[in-house]
């Protein structure tokens, strides 16, 4: 089975802090994704990566950056956390870059609160 | 535009009732893929099914069935004889020529014992 592991289930940080959310997958997938999930808005794509050191902006990249130094690991960075970034963050991975035909496999999510 | 609409925000049914979750999509791609995911209270999205645009056969898996109709751009999901364990948020998603998925806003299903 595909396993996508997010480093924290719950995280509380303060406004202005730099926050790192980590995600690791064990299936050698090329694609990795970061979403945020808010009530009534569904899943919104922040960034995705289709290869090591490659990244593409999603629909809501402002205030975020990402890092993919190794194939299995994709990090989401909040450069200076703000209260409007309080949300559930979901990481996903899939195979076959350039094709939307493969299911994405998700981690358990990180519920991030910015105080 | 690539878009998925799940018009039903919340649904409540009594256990053993049948329930249908609606999904309508828009796409410019001639080849595309449709997915359903389940998100239980624990939070992880669980992949349920994938359908490609060339295969309009309906699919049945136990109590779950899916009805894909290109003529109405719909990919609806029916749960027969619902159970409390079916309580979750269900997402429909669209994949096309790129890496990106387009998710609907989800339907929250509550099954009352």
Coordinates of C-alpha atoms in Angstrom, one line a residue:
Chain A
X1 CA 0.0 0.0 0.0
X2 CA 1.1 3.6 -0.7
X3 CA 2.0 5.4 2.5
X4 CA 2.1 9.2 2.7
X5 CA 3.2 10.4 6.0
X6 CA 2.9 13.9 7.3
X7 CA 5.1 14.9 10.2
X8 CA 2.4 16.3 12.5
X9 CA -1.3 15.8 13.0
X10 CA -1.7 19.0 15.0
X11 CA 0.5 22.1 15.1
X12 CA 0.2 25.4 16.9
X13 CA 2.4 28.3 15.9
X14 CA 2.5 32.0 16.4
X15 CA 2.0 34.8 13.9
X16 CA 5.2 35.7 12.2
X17 CA 6.9 32.3 12.8
X18 CA 8.4 30.4 10.0
X19 CA 6.6 27.0 9.8
X20 CA 7.7 23.8 8.1
X21 CA 5.3 21.0 7.2
X22 CA 6.9 17.8 6.1
X23 CA 5.6 15.0 3.9
X24 CA 7.2 11.7 3.0
X25 CA 6.0 9.1 0.6
X26 CA 7.3 5.5 0.2
X27 CA 6.1 4.5 -3.3
X28 CA 8.7 6.3 -5.5
X29 CA 6.1 8.6 -6.9
X30 CA 7.2 11.4 -9.1
X31 CA 4.3 13.8 -8.3
X32 CA 3.7 15.4 -4.9
X33 CA 1.1 18.0 -3.9
X34 CA 0.2 20.3 -1.1
X35 CA -3.4 21.3 -0.5
X36 CA -5.2 23.3 2.1
X37 CA -8.8 22.4 3.1
X38 CA -11.2 24.9 4.5
X39 CA -14.9 24.5 5.2
X40 CA -17.1 25.2 2.1
X41 CA -14.0 25.6 -0.1
X42 CA -13.0 22.0 -0.6
X43 CA -9.3 21.3 -1.4
X44 CA -7.3 24.1 -2.9
X45 CA -3.9 23.3 -4.5
X46 CA -1.0 25.4 -3.1
X47 CA 2.0 23.9 -4.9
X48 CA 2.9 20.7 -6.6
X49 CA 6.2 19.1 -7.8
X50 CA 6.7 16.6 -10.6
X51 CA 10.3 15.9 -10.0
X52 CA 13.2 16.6 -7.6
X53 CA 13.9 20.3 -7.4
X54 CA 10.9 21.1 -9.7
X55 CA 7.9 22.9 -8.5
X56 CA 4.8 24.5 -9.9
X57 CA 2.4 27.0 -8.4
X58 CA -1.1 25.9 -7.7
X59 CA -4.2 28.0 -7.2
X60 CA -3.2 29.7 -3.9
X61 CA 0.6 29.9 -3.6
X62 CA 0.8 33.3 -2.0
X63 CA 2.5 33.2 1.5
X64 CA 3.9 29.7 0.9
X65 CA 7.0 28.1 -0.6
X66 CA 8.0 24.5 -1.1
X67 CA 11.2 22.4 -1.2
X68 CA 11.8 19.1 -2.9
X69 CA 15.4 18.0 -2.4
X70 CA 14.7 14.3 -2.4
X71 CA 12.1 12.4 -4.4
X72 CA 10.3 11.0 -1.4
X73 CA 10.1 14.3 0.6
X74 CA 8.1 17.4 -0.1
X75 CA 8.1 20.3 2.4
X76 CA 5.7 23.2 2.6
X77 CA 7.0 26.4 4.2
X78 CA 5.0 29.3 5.6
X79 CA 7.6 32.1 5.5
X80 CA 5.9 34.3 8.0
X81 CA 2.7 32.6 9.4
X82 CA -0.5 34.6 9.6
X83 CA -3.8 33.8 11.2
X84 CA -5.5 33.4 7.8
X85 CA -3.2 30.4 7.2
X86 CA -5.0 28.5 10.0
X87 CA -6.3 25.4 8.1
X88 CA -6.0 21.7 7.4
X89 CA -3.1 20.9 5.2
X90 CA -3.0 17.8 3.1
X91 CA -0.1 16.2 1.2
X92 CA -0.6 13.8 -1.7
X93 CA 1.5 11.9 -4.2
X94 CA 0.9 10.1 -7.5
X95 CA 2.8 8.5 -10.3
X96 CA 3.2 9.4 -14.0
X97 CA 4.0 13.1 -14.2
X98 CA 2.1 14.9 -16.9
X99 CA -0.9 12.7 -16.7
X100 CA -4.0 13.2 -14.6
X101 CA -5.1 9.6 -14.8
X102 CA -3.5 8.3 -11.7
X103 CA -5.2 8.6 -8.3
X104 CA -3.5 10.8 -5.7
X105 CA -2.8 9.2 -2.4
X106 CA -3.2 11.4 0.7
X107 CA -1.6 11.7 4.1
X108 CA -3.6 12.1 7.3
X109 CA -3.4 15.8 7.2
X110 CA -1.9 18.5 9.5
X111 CA -4.3 20.7 11.4
X112 CA -2.4 24.0 11.7
X113 CA -3.4 26.8 14.1
X114 CA -1.8 30.2 13.9
X115 CA -2.3 32.3 17.0
Chain B
X1 CA -12.5 25.8 -17.7
X2 CA -11.9 22.7 -15.6
X3 CA -14.4 22.6 -12.8
X4 CA -16.2 20.1 -10.5
X5 CA -19.5 21.0 -8.9
X6 CA -20.9 19.1 -5.9
X7 CA -24.2 21.0 -5.3
X8 CA -25.1 19.1 -2.2
X9 CA -23.2 20.5 0.8
X10 CA -24.7 18.3 3.5
X11 CA -27.0 15.3 3.4
X12 CA -28.5 13.3 6.3
X13 CA -30.2 9.9 5.9
X14 CA -31.4 7.3 8.2
X15 CA -29.5 4.1 8.3
X16 CA -30.4 1.6 5.6
X17 CA -31.7 4.3 3.2
X18 CA -30.1 4.7 -0.2
X19 CA -28.4 8.0 -1.0
X20 CA -27.0 9.5 -4.2
X21 CA -24.2 12.1 -4.2
X22 CA -24.1 14.3 -7.3
X23 CA -21.1 15.4 -9.2
X24 CA -21.1 17.6 -12.3
X25 CA -17.9 18.4 -14.2
X26 CA -16.7 20.8 -16.9
X27 CA -13.6 20.1 -19.0
X28 CA -12.0 21.1 -22.3
X29 CA -10.0 17.8 -22.5
X30 CA -11.3 15.0 -24.7
X31 CA -9.5 12.5 -22.5
X32 CA -10.1 12.9 -18.8
X33 CA -10.5 11.0 -15.6
X34 CA -13.0 11.2 -12.8
X35 CA -12.4 10.1 -9.2
X36 CA -14.3 9.8 -5.9
X37 CA -12.7 10.1 -2.5
X38 CA -14.0 9.5 1.0
X39 CA -12.8 11.6 3.9
X40 CA -13.8 10.0 7.3
X41 CA -13.6 12.1 10.5
X42 CA -10.0 10.9 10.9
X43 CA -9.1 13.2 8.0
X44 CA -7.3 11.0 5.4
X45 CA -8.8 11.1 1.9
X46 CA -9.3 7.5 0.7
X47 CA -9.4 6.8 -3.0
X48 CA -12.6 5.0 -4.0
X49 CA -12.8 4.8 -7.8
X50 CA -11.4 6.1 -11.1
X51 CA -13.3 6.4 -14.4
X52 CA -11.9 7.4 -17.7
X53 CA -13.8 9.4 -20.3
X54 CA -14.0 6.5 -22.7
X55 CA -15.7 4.1 -20.3
X56 CA -19.3 4.9 -19.6
X57 CA -20.1 1.6 -18.0
X58 CA -21.6 1.9 -14.6
X59 CA -19.6 0.3 -11.8
X60 CA -20.8 -1.5 -8.7
X61 CA -18.7 -2.5 -5.7
X62 CA -20.7 -4.0 -2.9
X63 CA -23.0 -1.3 -1.6
X64 CA -21.4 1.4 -3.8
X65 CA -22.3 2.2 -7.4
X66 CA -21.3 4.9 -9.8
X67 CA -23.2 6.3 -12.8
X68 CA -21.1 8.1 -15.4
X69 CA -23.0 10.0 -18.1
X70 CA -21.1 12.1 -20.6
X71 CA -24.3 13.5 -22.0
X72 CA -25.0 15.3 -18.8
X73 CA -21.3 15.6 -17.6
X74 CA -22.2 13.8 -14.4
X75 CA -20.5 11.1 -12.3
X76 CA -22.9 10.3 -9.5
X77 CA -22.2 8.0 -6.6
X78 CA -24.9 5.9 -4.9
X79 CA -24.6 4.2 -1.5
X80 CA -27.2 1.4 -1.1
X81 CA -28.5 0.5 2.4
X82 CA -26.4 3.2 4.1
X83 CA -24.5 2.5 7.3
X84 CA -23.2 4.7 10.1
X85 CA -19.6 4.0 8.9
X86 CA -20.5 5.7 5.6
X87 CA -20.7 9.0 7.4
X88 CA -17.9 11.1 5.9
X89 CA -17.2 13.9 3.5
X90 CA -17.1 12.7 -0.1
X91 CA -15.1 14.5 -2.8
X92 CA -15.4 14.2 -6.6
X93 CA -12.3 15.1 -8.6
X94 CA -11.3 15.6 -12.3
X95 CA -8.0 14.9 -13.8
X96 CA -7.0 15.7 -17.4
X97 CA -3.9 16.3 -19.5
X98 CA -1.8 17.8 -16.8
X99 CA -0.7 16.8 -13.3
X100 CA -3.4 18.8 -11.5
X101 CA -6.6 17.5 -10.1
X102 CA -9.7 19.7 -9.7
X103 CA -11.8 18.8 -6.6
X104 CA -15.3 19.6 -5.9
X105 CA -16.2 21.3 -2.6
X106 CA -17.3 18.0 -1.1
X107 CA -20.6 16.6 0.3
X108 CA -20.9 15.8 4.0
X109 CA -22.9 12.7 4.5
X110 CA -24.4 11.9 7.9
X111 CA -26.0 8.5 8.4
X112 CA -28.3 8.5 11.5
X113 CA -28.6 5.2 13.3

